[in-house]
């Protein structure tokens, strides 16, 4: 072991220690990692080189650890632009994006995964004709999470944490994490047994688990077992396809398990659910009053109104879940939850500045959101810092009242949420997305 003074390595730390050492080795033994970055806080720029993270040589008689300098290795899955790496905030409302992983080894908290699955996961039993099968049908169970490709790193983190499944690009704009191996699916079933889903989707899981158990016992290869799986599938997700209804016209559906919201069991569940199904939004509207002040939900400057909104839109059948989230934050559900009966949706919308500063932001600082939405939360906090002058009245805190300060807020808003450039319509888009899902 020798002290590492080789400045061709990436600048930054992969841990919080003050010293780094590395083994001597040939450059051509290194893999490719990192990208060329410009660190504005250093007078002498540092070129990045091919480097790996820490690893152990498995076939060695003694475990050997090699550590190298990495550019914010603990954050590398979040894909933070290089010119933002050295931005620092000394406020209690820190605006730095959080790392993708919550623990050592980039593992993801199991309750976070459950919450994210409540928002984005799907339990599927696929059935299609196969003349080679004894019953004439092939049955394939799978669990999948299908999201925007911007969050493919989060899917990879889930795969690596669970040790099962595959992640691939599903299209130019989407990525999918999928587990369809019958042995690997046992890991998924065990996870949701130990860290249960709490939304309406738990009923899908229970139906899926019954089908999975029949398949493991090879009952799907018998006519009786096949028909029982079809009966279970009747109330799983969107039910039977037209082909299956025609093939099994006399099947009597097995009732869907009754859903009852039993409370939020762990705060990390909220972070996972929010990463998949919530929005941090900043709206800028025209105000009829050309003055500073007004209710604490917003700030007015030169006829414009800035409002921070944290929102979640779900199907109305999950309204109890939204009430549970509101109660968790000790909020008056009557003031924050809105129903749209013709759209069959319920919306949790938190707009009070005091609630956002004192409850929402501190909560997600303690229980971080992972993936791309952590960047939206970081921008959300930046705007909150501008608007929090009422809590810490200084000239600096009133910068948003100036034209230059307002311009800074505009720049932040333009990179948030959808495509990182459109925040004002994000809640409406969430509502419309739910409508499209329910129609298909």
PDB file of N, CA and C in Angstrom, residues 38-39 42-47:
ATOM      1  N   UNK A  38     -15.554  19.413 -15.116  1.00  0.00           N
ATOM      2  CA  UNK A  38     -14.868  20.658 -14.838  1.00  0.00           C
ATOM      3  C   UNK A  38     -15.235  21.102 -13.434  1.00  0.00           C
ATOM      4  N   UNK A  39     -14.249  21.176 -12.556  1.00  0.00           N
ATOM      5  CA  UNK A  39     -14.507  21.514 -11.159  1.00  0.00           C
ATOM      6  C   UNK A  39     -14.164  22.980 -10.944  1.00  0.00           C
ATOM      7  N   UNK A  42     -11.695  24.538  -8.122  1.00  0.00           N
ATOM      8  CA  UNK A  42     -10.275  24.266  -8.054  1.00  0.00           C
ATOM      9  C   UNK A  42      -9.556  25.047  -9.140  1.00  0.00           C
ATOM     10  N   UNK A  43      -8.464  25.695  -8.807  1.00  0.00           N
ATOM     11  CA  UNK A  43      -7.738  26.455  -9.803  1.00  0.00           C
ATOM     12  C   UNK A  43      -7.089  25.562 -10.846  1.00  0.00           C
ATOM     13  N   UNK A  44      -6.697  24.368 -10.452  1.00  0.00           N
ATOM     14  CA  UNK A  44      -6.090  23.434 -11.384  1.00  0.00           C
ATOM     15  C   UNK A  44      -7.061  22.291 -11.640  1.00  0.00           C
ATOM     16  N   UNK A  45      -7.517  22.182 -12.889  1.00  0.00           N
ATOM     17  CA  UNK A  45      -8.479  21.147 -13.205  1.00  0.00           C
ATOM     18  C   UNK A  45      -7.799  19.784 -13.187  1.00  0.00           C
ATOM     19  N   UNK A  46      -8.573  18.764 -12.892  1.00  0.00           N
ATOM     20  CA  UNK A  46      -8.039  17.414 -12.788  1.00  0.00           C
ATOM     21  C   UNK A  46      -8.687  16.551 -13.853  1.00  0.00           C
ATOM     22  N   UNK A  47      -7.883  15.870 -14.637  1.00  0.00           N
ATOM     23  CA  UNK A  47      -8.433  14.983 -15.646  1.00  0.00           C
ATOM     24  C   UNK A  47      -8.829  13.661 -15.010  1.00  0.00           C
TER      25      UNK A  47
END
